[in-house]
mmCIF file of C-alpha atoms in Angstrom:
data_model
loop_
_atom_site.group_PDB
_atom_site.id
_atom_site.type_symbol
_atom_site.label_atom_id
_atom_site.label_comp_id
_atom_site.label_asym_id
_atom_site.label_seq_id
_atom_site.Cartn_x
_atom_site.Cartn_y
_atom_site.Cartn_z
ATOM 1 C CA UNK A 824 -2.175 -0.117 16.277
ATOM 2 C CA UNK A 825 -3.379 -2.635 13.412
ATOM 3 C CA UNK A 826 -6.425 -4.581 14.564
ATOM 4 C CA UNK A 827 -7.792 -6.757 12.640
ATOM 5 C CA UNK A 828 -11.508 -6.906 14.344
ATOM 6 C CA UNK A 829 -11.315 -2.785 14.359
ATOM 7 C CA UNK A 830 -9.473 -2.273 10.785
ATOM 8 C CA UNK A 831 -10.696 -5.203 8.733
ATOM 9 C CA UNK A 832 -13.867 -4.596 6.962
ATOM 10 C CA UNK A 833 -16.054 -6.487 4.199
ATOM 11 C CA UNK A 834 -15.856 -4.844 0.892
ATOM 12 C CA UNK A 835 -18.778 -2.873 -0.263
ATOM 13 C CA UNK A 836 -19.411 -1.080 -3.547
ATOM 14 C CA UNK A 837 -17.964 2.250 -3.992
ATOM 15 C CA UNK A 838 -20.063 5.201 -5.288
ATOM 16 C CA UNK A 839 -18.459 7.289 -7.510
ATOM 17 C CA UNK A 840 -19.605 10.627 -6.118
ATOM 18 C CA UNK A 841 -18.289 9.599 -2.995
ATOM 19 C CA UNK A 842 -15.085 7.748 -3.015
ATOM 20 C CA UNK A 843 -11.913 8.770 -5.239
ATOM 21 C CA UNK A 844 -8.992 5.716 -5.318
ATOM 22 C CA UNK A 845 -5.560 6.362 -5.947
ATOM 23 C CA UNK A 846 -3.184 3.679 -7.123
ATOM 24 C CA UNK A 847 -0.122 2.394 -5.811
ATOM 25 C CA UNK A 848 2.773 0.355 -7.689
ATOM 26 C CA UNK A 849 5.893 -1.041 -5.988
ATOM 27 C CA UNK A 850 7.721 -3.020 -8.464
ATOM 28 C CA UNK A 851 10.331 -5.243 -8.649
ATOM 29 C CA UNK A 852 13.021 -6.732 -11.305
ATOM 30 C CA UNK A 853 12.885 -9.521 -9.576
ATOM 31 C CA UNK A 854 10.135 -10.527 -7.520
ATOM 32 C CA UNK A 855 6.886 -9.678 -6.823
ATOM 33 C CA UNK A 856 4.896 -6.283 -8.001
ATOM 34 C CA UNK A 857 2.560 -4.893 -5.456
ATOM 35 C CA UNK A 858 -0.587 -2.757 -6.727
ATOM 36 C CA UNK A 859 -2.673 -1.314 -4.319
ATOM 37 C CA UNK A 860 -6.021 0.699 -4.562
ATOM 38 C CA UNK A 861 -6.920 2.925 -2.011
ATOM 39 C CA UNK A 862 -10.127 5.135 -1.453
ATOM 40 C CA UNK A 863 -10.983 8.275 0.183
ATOM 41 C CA UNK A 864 -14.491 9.719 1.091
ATOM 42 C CA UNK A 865 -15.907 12.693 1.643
ATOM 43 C CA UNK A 866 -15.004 12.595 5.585
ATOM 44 C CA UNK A 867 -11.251 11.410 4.358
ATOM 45 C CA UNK A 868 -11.150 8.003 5.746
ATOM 46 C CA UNK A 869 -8.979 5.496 3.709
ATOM 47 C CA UNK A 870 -10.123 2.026 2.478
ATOM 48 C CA UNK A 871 -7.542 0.024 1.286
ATOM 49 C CA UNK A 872 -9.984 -1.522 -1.067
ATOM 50 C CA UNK A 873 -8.081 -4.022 -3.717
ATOM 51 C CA UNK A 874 -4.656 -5.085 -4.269
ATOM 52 C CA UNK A 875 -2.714 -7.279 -6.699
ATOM 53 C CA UNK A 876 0.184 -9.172 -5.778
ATOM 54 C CA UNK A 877 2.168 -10.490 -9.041
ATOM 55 C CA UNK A 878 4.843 -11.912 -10.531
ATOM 56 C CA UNK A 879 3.443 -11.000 -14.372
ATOM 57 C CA UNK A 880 5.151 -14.112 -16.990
ATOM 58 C CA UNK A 881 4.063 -11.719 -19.731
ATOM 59 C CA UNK A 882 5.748 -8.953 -18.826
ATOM 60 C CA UNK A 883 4.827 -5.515 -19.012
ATOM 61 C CA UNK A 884 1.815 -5.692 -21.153
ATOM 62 C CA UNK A 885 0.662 -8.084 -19.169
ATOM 63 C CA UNK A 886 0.791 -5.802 -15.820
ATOM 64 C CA UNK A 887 -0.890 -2.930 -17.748
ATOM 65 C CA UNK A 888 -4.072 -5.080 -18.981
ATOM 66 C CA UNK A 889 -4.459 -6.394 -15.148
ATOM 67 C CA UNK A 890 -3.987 -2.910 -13.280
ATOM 68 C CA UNK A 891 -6.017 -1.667 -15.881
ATOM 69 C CA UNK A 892 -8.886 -3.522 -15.447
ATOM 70 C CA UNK A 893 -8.877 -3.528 -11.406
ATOM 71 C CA UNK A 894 -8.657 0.676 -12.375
ATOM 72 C CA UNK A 895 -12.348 0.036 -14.474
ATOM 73 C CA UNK A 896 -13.997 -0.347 -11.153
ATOM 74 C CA UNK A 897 -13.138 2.923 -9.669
ATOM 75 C CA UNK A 898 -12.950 6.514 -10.385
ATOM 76 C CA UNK A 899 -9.695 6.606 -10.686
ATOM 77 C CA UNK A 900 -7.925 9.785 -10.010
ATOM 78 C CA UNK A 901 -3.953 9.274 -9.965
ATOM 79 C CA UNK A 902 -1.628 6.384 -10.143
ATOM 80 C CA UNK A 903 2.316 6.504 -8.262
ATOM 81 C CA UNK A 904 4.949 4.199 -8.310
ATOM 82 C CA UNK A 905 7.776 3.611 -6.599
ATOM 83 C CA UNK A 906 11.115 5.995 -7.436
ATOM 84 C CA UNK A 907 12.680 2.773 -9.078
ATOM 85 C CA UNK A 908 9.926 2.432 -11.807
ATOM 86 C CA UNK A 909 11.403 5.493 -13.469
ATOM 87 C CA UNK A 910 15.120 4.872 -14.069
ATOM 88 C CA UNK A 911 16.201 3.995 -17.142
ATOM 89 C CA UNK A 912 17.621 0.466 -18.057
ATOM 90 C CA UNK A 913 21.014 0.821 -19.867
ATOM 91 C CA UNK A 914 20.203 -2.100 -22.130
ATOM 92 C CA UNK A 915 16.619 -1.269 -23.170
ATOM 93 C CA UNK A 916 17.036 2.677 -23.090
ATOM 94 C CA UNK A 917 13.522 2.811 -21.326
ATOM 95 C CA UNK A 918 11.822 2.784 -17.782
ATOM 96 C CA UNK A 919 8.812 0.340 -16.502
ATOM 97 C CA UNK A 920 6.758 4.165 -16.163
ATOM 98 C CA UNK A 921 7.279 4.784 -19.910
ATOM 99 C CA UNK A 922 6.870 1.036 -20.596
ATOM 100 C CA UNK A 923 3.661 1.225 -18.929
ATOM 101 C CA UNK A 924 2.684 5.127 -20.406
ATOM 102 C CA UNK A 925 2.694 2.693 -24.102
ATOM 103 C CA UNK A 926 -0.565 1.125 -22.764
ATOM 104 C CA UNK A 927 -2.284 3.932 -21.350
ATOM 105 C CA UNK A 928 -0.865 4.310 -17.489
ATOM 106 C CA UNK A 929 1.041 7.245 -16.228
ATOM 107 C CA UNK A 930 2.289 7.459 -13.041
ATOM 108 C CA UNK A 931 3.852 10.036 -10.972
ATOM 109 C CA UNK A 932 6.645 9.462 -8.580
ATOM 110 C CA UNK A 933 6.231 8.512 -5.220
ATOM 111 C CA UNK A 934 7.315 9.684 -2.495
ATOM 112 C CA UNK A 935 10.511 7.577 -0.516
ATOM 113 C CA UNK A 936 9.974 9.608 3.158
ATOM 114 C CA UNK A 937 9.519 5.907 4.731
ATOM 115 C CA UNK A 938 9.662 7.662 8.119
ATOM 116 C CA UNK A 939 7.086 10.168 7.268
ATOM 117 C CA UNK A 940 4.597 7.659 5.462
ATOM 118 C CA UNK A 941 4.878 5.157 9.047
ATOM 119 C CA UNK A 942 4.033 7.916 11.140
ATOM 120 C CA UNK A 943 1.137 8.565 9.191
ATOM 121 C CA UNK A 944 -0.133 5.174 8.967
ATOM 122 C CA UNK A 945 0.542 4.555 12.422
ATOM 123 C CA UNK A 946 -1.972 7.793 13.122
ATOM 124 C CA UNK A 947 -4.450 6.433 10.300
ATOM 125 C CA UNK A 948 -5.204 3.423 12.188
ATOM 126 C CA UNK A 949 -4.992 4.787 15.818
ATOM 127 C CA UNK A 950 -8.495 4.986 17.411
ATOM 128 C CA UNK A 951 -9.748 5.410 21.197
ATOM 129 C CA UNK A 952 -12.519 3.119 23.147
ATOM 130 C CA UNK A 953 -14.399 3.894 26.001
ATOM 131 C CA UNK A 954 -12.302 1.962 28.952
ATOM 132 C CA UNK A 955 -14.434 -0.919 29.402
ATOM 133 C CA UNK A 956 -16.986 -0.885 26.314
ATOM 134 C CA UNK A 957 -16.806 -1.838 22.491
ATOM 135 C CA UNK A 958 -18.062 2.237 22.387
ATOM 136 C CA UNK A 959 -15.734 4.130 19.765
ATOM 137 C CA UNK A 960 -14.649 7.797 21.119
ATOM 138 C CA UNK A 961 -12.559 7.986 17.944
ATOM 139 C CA UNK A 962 -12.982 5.931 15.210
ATOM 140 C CA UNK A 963 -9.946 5.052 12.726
ATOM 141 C CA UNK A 964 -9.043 7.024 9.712
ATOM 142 C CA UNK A 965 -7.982 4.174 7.849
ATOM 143 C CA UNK A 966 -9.842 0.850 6.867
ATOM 144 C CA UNK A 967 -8.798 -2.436 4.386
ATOM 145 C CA UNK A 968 -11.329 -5.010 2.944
ATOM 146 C CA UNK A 969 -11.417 -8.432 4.070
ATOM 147 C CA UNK A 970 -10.614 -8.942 0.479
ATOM 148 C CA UNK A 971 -6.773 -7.332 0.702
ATOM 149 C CA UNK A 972 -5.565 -10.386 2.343
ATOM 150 C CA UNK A 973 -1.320 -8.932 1.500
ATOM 151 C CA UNK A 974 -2.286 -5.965 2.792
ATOM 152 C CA UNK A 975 -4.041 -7.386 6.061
ATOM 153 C CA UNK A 976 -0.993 -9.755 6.191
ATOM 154 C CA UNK A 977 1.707 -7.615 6.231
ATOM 155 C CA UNK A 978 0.517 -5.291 8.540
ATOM 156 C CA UNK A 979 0.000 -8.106 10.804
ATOM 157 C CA UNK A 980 4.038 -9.035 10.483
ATOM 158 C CA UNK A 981 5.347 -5.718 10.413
ATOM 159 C CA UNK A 982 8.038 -5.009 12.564
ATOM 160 C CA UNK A 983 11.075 -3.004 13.940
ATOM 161 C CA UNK A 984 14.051 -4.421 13.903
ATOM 162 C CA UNK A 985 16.159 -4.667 16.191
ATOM 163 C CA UNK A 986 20.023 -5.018 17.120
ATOM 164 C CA UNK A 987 21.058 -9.202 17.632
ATOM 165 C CA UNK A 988 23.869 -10.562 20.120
ATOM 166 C CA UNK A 989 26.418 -8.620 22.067
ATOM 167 C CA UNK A 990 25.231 -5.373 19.750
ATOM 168 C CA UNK A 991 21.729 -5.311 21.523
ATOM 169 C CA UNK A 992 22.248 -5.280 24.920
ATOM 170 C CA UNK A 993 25.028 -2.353 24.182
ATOM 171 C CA UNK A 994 22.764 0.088 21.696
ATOM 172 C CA UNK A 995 19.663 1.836 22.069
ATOM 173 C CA UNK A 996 16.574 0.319 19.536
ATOM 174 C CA UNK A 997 16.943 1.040 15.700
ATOM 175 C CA UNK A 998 14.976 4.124 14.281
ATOM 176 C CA UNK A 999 13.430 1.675 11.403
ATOM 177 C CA UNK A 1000 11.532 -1.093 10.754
ATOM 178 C CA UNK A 1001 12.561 -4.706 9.253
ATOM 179 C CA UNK A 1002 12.753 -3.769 5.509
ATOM 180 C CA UNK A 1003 11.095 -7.136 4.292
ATOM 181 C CA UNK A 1004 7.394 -8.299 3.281
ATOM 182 C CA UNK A 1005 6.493 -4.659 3.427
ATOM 183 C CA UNK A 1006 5.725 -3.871 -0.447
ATOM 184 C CA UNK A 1007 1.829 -2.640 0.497
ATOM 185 C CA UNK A 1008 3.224 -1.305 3.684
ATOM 186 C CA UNK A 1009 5.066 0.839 1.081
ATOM 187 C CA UNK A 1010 2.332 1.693 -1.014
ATOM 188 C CA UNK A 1011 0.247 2.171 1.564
ATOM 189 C CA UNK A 1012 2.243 4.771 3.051
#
């Protein structure tokens, strides 16, 4: 359903009567974090409207200070994170959600239903055209900013995936997609 010339749209400045964001953290141990912002209007249509995509050398504090100041633009009015963000580490006695809580974020878990949360997107973006004409009948419920170049990116290179040699011609197609690149698919959902 992701199109580019339907879904992609410059970014424009959001009122703060008129547009709530929520934030969205799936982080890693290893690799990169994913932060994504996304606003809702009065009609509830989403704009995925910013997005950081970081491997912070300064650790948690650094993290904080940037998600914090992508949060002063907005009026902010929750912040989730990914399950993993609030187990414990045996060494350190402490999760990345209370490391974080030290500098003034709290999250609130988020929910894991991938299935659920595709669905969902995959209905966000669906829209209908008049056969023929660049008329909308329906317009999408969900829009990103030209800015959110991971976000645009990965949904461009989502995908299912799917069974390889003698196993594919023998099984029906897998119920999920290709769990890689997908971190603001994730939030996102």
């Amino acid at each position: 359903e992701f199109k580019p010339e339907i879904h992609v749209i410059p970014p424009f400045q959001l009122n703060h009567n008129d547009f709530s964001v929520h934030q969205f953290l799936d982080q890693h141990p290893r690799t990169t974090d994913a932060v994504g912002w996304y606003a809702v209007d009065r009609k509830n249509t989403y704009y995925v409207v910013d997005e950081l995509f970081i491997k912070c050398s300064n650790g948690d504090q650094e993290l904080a200070t940037r998600v914090k100041d992508k949060d002063s633009y907005y009026r902010m009015i929750d912040h989730h994170g990914d399950a993993s963000m609030f187990i414990e580490d045996q060494h350190r006695q402490t999760s990345l959600a209370k490391e974080l809580a030290k500098y003034g974020l709290g999250y609130n878990e988020a929910s894991k239903s991938r299935t659920a949360a595709d669905r969902e997107i995959h209905n966000a973006l669906h829209y209908i055209k008049t056969p023929g004409s660049d008329i909308m009948i329906q317009s999408p419920k969900l829009y990103i900013f030209s800015t959110c170049q991971r976000h645009i990116w990965e949904l461009g290179h989502y995908r299912w995936d799917e069974w390889t040699g003698k196993a594919a011609a023998k099984r029906g197609p897998k119920a999920r997609p290709v769990d890689k690149d997908d971190h603001m698919i994730e939030n996102l959902g």
